[in-house]
Coordinates of C-alpha atoms and ligand atoms in Angstrom, one line a residue:
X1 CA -12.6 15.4 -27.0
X2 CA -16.6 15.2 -25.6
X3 CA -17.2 12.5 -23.3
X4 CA -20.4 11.4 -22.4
X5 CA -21.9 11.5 -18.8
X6 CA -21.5 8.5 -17.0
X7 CA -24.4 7.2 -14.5
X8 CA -23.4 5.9 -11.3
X9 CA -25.6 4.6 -8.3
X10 CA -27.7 8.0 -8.0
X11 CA -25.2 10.2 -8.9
X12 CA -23.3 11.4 -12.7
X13 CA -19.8 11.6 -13.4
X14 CA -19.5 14.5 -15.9
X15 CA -16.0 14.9 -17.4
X16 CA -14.1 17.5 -19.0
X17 CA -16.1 20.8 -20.0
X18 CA -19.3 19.1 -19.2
X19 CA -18.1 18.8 -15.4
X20 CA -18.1 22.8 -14.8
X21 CA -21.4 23.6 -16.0
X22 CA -22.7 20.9 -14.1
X23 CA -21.3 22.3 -11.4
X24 CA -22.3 25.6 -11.5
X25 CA -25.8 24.3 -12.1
X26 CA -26.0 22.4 -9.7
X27 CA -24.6 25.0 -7.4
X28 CA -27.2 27.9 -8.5
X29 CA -30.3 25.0 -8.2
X30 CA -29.6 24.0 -4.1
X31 CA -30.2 27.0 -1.6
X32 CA -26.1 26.1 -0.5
X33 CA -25.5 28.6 2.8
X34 CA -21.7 28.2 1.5
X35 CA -19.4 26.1 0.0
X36 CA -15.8 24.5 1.3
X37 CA -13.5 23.3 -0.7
X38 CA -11.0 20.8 0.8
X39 CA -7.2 20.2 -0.6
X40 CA -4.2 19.3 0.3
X41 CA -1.0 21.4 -0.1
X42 CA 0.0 20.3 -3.7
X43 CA -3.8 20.7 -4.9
X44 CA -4.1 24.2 -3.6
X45 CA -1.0 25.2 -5.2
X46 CA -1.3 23.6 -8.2
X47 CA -5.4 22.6 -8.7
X48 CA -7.2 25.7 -6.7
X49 CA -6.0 28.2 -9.5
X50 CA -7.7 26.4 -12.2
X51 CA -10.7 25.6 -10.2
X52 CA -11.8 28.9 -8.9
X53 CA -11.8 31.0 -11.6
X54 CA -14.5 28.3 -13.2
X55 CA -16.8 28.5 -10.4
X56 CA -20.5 30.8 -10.8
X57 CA -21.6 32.0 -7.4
X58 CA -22.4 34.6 -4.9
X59 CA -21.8 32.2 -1.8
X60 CA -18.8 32.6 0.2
X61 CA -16.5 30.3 -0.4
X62 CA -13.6 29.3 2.2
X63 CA -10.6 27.2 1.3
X64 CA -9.9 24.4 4.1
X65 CA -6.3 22.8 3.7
X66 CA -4.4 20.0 5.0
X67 CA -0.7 18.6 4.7
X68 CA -0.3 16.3 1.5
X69 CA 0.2 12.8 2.1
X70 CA -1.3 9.5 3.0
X71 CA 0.7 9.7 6.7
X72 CA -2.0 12.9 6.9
X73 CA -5.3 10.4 6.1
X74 CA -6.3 10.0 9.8
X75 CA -8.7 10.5 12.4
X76 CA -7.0 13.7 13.5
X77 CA -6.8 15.4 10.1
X78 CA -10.8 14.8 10.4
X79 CA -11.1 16.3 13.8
X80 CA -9.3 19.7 12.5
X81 CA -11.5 20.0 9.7
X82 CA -14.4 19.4 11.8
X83 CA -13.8 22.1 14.0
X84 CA -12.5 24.5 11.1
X85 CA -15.5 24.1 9.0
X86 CA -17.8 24.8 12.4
X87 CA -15.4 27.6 13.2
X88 CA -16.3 28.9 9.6
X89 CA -19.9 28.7 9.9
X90 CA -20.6 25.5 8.3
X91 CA -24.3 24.2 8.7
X92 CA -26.5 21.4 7.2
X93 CA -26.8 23.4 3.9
X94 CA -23.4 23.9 3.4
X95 CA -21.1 22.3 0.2
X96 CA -18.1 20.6 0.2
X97 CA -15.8 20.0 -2.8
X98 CA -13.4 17.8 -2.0
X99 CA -10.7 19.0 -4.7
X100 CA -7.5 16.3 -5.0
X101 CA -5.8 12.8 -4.7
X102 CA -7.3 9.5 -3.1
X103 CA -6.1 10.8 -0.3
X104 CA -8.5 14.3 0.1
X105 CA -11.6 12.6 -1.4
X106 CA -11.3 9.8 0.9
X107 CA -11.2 12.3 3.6
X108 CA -13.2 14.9 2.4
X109 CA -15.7 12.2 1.3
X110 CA -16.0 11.0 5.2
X111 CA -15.4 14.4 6.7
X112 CA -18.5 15.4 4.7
X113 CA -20.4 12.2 5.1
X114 CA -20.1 12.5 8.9
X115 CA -20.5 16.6 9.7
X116 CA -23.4 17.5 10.8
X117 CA -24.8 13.8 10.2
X118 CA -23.5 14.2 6.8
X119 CA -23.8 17.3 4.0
X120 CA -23.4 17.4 0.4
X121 CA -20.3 16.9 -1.4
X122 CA -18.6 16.7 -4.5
X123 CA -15.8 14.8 -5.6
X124 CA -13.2 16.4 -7.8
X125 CA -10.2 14.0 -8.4
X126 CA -6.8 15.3 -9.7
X127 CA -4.7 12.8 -9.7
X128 CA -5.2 9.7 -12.3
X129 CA -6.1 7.1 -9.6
X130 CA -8.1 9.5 -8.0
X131 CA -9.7 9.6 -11.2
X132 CA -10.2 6.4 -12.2
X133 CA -10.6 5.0 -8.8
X134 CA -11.0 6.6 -5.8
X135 CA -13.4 9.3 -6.5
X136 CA -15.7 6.2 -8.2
X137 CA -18.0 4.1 -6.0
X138 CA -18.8 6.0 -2.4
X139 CA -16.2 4.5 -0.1
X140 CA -14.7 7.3 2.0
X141 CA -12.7 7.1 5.1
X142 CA -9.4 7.1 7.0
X143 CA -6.5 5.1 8.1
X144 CA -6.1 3.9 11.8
X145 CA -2.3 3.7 12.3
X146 CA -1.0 1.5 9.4
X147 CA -4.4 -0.4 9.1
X148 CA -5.6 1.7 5.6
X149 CA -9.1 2.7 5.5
X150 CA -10.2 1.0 8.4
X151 CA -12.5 3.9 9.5
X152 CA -15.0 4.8 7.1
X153 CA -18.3 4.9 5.6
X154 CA -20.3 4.0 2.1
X155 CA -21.8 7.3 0.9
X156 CA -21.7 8.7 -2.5
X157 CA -21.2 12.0 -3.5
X158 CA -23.6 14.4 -5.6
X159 CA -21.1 14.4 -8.4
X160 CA -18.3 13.5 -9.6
X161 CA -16.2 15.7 -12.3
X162 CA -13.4 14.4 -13.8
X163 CA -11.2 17.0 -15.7
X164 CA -7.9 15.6 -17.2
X165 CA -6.1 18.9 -17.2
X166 CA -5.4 18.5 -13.6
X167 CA -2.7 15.3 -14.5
X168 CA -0.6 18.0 -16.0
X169 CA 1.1 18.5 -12.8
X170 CA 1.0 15.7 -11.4
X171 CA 4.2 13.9 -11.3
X172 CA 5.6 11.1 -13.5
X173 CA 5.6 8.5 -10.1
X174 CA 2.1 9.4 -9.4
X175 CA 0.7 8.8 -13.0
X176 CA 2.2 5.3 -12.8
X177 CA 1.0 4.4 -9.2
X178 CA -2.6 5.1 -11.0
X179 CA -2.3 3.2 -13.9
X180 CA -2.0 0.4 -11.9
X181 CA -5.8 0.3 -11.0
X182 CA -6.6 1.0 -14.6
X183 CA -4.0 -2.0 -15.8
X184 CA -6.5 -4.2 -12.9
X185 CA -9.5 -3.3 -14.6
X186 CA -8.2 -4.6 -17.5
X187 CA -7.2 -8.0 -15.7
X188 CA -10.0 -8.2 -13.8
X189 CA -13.1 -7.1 -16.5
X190 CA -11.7 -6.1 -20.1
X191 CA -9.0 -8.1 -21.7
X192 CA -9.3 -5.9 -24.6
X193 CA -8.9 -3.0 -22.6
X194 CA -5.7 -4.9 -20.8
X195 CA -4.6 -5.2 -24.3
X196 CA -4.4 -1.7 -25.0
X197 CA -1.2 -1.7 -22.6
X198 CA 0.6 -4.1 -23.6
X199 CA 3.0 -1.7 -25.2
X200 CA 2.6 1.3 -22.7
X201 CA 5.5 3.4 -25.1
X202 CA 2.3 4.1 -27.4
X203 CA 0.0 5.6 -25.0
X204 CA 0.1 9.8 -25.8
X205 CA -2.1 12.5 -24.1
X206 CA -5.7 11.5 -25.7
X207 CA -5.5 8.8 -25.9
X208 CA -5.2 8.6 -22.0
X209 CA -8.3 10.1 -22.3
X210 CA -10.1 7.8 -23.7
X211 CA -8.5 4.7 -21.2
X212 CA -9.5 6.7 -18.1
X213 CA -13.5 6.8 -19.7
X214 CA -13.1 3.3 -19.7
X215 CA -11.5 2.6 -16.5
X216 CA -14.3 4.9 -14.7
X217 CA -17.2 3.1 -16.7
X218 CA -15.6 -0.1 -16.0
X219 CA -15.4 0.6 -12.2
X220 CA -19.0 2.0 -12.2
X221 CA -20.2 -1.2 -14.0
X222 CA -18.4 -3.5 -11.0
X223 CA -20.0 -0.7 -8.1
X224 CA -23.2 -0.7 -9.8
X225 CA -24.2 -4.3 -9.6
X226 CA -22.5 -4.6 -5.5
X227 CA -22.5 -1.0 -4.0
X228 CA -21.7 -2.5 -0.6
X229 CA -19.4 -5.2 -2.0
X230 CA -21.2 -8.7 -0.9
X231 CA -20.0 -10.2 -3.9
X232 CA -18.4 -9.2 -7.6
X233 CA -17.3 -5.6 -6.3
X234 CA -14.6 -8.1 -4.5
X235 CA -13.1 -7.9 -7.8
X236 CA -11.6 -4.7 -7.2
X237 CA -9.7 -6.2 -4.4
X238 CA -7.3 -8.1 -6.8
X239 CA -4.2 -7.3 -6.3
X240 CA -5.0 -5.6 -3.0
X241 CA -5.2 -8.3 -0.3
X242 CA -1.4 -8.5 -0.6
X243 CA -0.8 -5.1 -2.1
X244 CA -2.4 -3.5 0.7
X245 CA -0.1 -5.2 3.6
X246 CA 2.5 -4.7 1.6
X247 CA 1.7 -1.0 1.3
X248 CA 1.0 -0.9 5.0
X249 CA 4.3 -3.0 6.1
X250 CA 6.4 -0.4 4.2
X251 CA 4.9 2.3 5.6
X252 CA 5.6 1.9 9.0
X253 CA 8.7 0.5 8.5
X254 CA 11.1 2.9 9.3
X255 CA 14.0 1.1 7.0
X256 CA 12.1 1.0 4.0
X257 CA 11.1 4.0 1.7
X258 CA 7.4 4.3 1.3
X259 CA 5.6 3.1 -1.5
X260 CA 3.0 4.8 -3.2
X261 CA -0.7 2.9 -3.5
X262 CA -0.4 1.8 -6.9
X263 CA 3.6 0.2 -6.5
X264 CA 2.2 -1.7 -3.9
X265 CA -0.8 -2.7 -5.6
X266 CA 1.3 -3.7 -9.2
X267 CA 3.7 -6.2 -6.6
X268 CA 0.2 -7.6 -5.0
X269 CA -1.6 -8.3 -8.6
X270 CA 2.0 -10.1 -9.7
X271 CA 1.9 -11.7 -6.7
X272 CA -1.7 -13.0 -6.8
X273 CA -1.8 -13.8 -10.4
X274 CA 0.9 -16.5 -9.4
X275 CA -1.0 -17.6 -6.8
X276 CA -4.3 -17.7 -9.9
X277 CA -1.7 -19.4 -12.1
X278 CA -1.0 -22.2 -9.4
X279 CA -4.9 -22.6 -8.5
X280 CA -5.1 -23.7 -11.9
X281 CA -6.8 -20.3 -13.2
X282 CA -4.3 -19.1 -15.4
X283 CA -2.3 -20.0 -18.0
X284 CA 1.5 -19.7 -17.7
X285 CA 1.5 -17.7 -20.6
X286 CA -0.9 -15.5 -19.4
X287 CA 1.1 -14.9 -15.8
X288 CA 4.4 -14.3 -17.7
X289 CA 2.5 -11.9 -19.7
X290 CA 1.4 -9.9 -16.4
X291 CA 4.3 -10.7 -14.8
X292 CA 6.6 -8.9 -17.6
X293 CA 4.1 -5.7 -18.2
X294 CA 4.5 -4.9 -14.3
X295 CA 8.1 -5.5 -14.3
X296 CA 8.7 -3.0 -17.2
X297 CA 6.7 -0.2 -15.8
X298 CA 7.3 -0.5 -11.6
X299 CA 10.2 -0.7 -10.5
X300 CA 11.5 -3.7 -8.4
X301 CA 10.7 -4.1 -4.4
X302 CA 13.6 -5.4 -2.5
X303 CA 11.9 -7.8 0.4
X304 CA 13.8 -9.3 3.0
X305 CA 13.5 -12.9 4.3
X306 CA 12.0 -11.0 7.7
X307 CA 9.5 -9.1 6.2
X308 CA 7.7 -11.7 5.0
X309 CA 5.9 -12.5 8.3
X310 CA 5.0 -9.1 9.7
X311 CA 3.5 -8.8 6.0
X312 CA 1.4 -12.1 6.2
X313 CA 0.6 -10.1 10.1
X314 CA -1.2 -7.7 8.4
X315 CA -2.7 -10.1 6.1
X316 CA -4.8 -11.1 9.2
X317 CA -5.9 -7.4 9.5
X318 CA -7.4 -7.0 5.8
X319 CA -10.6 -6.0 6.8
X320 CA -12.0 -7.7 3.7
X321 CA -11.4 -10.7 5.6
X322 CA -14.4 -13.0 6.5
X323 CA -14.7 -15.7 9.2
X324 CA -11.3 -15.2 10.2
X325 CA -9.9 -16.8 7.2
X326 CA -7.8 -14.9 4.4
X327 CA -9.9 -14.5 1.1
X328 CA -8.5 -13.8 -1.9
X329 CA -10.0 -12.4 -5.6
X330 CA -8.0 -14.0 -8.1
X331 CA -8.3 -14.0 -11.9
X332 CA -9.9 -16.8 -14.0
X333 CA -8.3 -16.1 -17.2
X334 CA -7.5 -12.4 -18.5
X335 CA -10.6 -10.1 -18.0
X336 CA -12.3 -12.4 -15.6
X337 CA -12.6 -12.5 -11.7
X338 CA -12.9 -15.4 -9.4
X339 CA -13.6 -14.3 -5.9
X340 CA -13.6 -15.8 -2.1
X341 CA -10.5 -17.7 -2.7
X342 CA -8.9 -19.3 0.0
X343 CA -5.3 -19.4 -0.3
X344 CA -2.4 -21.1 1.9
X345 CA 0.2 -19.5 3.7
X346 CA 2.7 -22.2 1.4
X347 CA 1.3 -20.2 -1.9
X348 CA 1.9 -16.9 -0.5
X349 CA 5.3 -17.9 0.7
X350 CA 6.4 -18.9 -3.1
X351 CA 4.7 -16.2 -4.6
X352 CA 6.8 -13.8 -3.0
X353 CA 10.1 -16.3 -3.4
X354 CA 9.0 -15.9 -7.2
X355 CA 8.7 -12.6 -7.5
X356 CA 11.8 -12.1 -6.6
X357 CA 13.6 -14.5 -9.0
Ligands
NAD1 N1 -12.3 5.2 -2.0 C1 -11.8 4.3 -2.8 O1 -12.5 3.5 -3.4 C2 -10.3 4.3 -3.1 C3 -9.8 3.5 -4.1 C4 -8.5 3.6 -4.4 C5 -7.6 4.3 -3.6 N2 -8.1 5.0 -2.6 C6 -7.2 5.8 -1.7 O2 -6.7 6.8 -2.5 C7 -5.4 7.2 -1.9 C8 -4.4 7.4 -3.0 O3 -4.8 8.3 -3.9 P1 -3.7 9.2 -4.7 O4 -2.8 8.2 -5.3 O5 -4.5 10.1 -5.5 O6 -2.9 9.9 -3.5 P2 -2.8 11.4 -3.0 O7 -4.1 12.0 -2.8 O8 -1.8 11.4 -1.9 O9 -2.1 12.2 -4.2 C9 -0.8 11.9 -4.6 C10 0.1 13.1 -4.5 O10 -0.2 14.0 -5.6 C11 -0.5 15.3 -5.1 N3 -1.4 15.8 -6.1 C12 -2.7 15.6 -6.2 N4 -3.2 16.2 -7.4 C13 -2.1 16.8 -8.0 C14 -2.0 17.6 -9.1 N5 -3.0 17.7 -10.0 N6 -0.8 18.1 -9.4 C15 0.3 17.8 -8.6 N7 0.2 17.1 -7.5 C16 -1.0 16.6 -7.2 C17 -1.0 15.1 -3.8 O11 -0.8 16.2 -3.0 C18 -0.1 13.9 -3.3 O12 1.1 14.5 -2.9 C19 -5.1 6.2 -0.9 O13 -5.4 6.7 0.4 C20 -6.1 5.0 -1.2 O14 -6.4 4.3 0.0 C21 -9.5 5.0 -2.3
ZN2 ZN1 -6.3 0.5 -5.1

């Protein structure tokens, strides 16, 4: 099905068929010395094949690769690139398509942003919160140990081009971990939209389509008005002032099995939706309802009285924290955001105590 073109802060999001010849234009209208095309070792075994073939041009065009895996989104994965892409010729004219997950355009993005005091780039997300998230507003950057994305820079791409076929391969796990942030944009923006999940059984191919048009104009609508997030592009934070330590906890914690972006997330937006239910934000009703849609599509998390503090640790670390004190976005109501929330340790401490029960 056609979708149209959506526009974000100076640059389009083309989708589908629209996305190649876009590309290709855009390619033959820039005097481009040559292009690189960053993936990861899943997307150039599964994504490069699809995307060559589709690309117009004369320029040479060199294929830069690096391990799969948020463990790989570092400082030193940057540093190899850097040094490959100068090995390979790579100047200020020079192109970047960053083609996979979160995880390459984040990199990729920042690589890019950062090489040669920054070069063009375009963003081609393959996964679905790549897709719906990632690739959308111009944050790029890196991990520093366990402290996610806390190297980085705001700078958006020339495009974006979001083509669906690439979710064929991607497995069942990952699909869910995006639909996480496009079950947040419902909760935070579009109760309608969060409606539309309610009874995920329903969902086929197209019509998965159609949700992740929505979730991208949704998340351009929240970037648009707050590119550099001073106030309502907070929103996307729901769910990810806990989610995130949570995600970060797990990871280097040798005794637990790593959890993928949007697991974490799901556990932080059930978790902050009791603590918007007990600020008197939400209805019962309405938290049972959140509560029971995460349940049935993410899996349980197992947390251990002594996890709890070393995950309230990293709390401290958010970097979306202000003035030293933990703020939180919360949700007024489905569909609506409330942020700069300050919440006590006490609430956090139940909210986790009922999550498990
Ligand atoms: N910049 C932002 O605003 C923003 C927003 C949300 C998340 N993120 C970041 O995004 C990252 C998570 O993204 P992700 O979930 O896409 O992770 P990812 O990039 O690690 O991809 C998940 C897995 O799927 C593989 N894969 C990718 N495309 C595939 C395909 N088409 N077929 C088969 N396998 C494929 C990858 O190799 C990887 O193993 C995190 O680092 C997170 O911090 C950034
Ligand atoms: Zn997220």
């Amino acid at each position: 099905m056609t979708m149209q073109t959506i526009q974000a802060n100076n640059y389009p999001i083309y989708f589908n068929e629209k996305a190649y010849e876009a590309l290709n234009l855009h390619i033959s209208q820039n005097k481009y010395s040559n292009i690189f095309i960053i993936v990861d070792s899943n997307t150039n075994e599964f994504c490069l094949p699809k995307l060559l073939p589709l690309i117009e041009t004369d320029l040479n065009v060199e294929i830069i690769e690096f391990e799969a895996g948020e463990e790989n989104k570092n400082i030193e994965t940057c540093v190899e690139i850097w040094k490959v892409l100068t090995e390979l010729g790579g100047d200020r004219k020079s192109l970047v398509l960053n083609l996979g997950g979160g995880v390459v355009t984040d990199l990729g993005g920042f690589v890019a942003s950062t090489f040669k005091r920054g070069v063009d780039f375009i963003h081609i997300p393959t996964t679905l919160l790549s897709m719906v998230d990632a690739s959308v507003g111009g944050k790029n950057g890196v991990d520093l140990g366990n402290l996610k994305n806390q190297i980085g820079v705001i700078n958006v791409p020339n495009m974006v081009l979001i083509d669906t076929q690439f979710l064929e391969t991607v497995p069942q796990n990952e699909m869910r971990s995006g639909l996480a942030e496009m079950l947040k944009h419902g909760l935070i923006y579009d109760k309608k939209y969060w409606e539309e999940f309610l009874d995920i059984s329903t969902i086929d191919f197209d019509a998965l389509d159609q949700l992740i048009y929505r979730s991208v104009e949704i998340k351009n609508e929240i970037v648009k008005q707050d590119p550099t997030e001073k106030n309502i592009r907070k929103a996307l934070n729901f769910g990810h002032t806990l989610g995130h330590a949570i995600e970060g906890y797990f990871l280097e914690n040798e005794n637990k099995t790593t959890l993928l972006h949007g697991e974490a997330i799901a556990v932080g937006m059930i978790l902050e939706s009791f603590i918007s239910l007990h600020k008197g934000l939400i209805t019962k009703e309405e938290y049972i309802q959140i509560k029971t849609v995460l349940k049935s599509i993410y899996e349980d998390i197992t947390f251990e009285e002594e996890d709890i503090e070393p995950i309230l640790d990293l709390l401290i670390h958010d970097k979306k924290n202000e003035y030293g004190s933990i703020q939180f976005a919360l949700i007024e109501g489905i569909g609506k955001i409330k942020i700069n929330q300050e919440v006590e340790n006490e609430l956090i401490l139940e909210a986790f105590e009922d999550y498990k029960s």
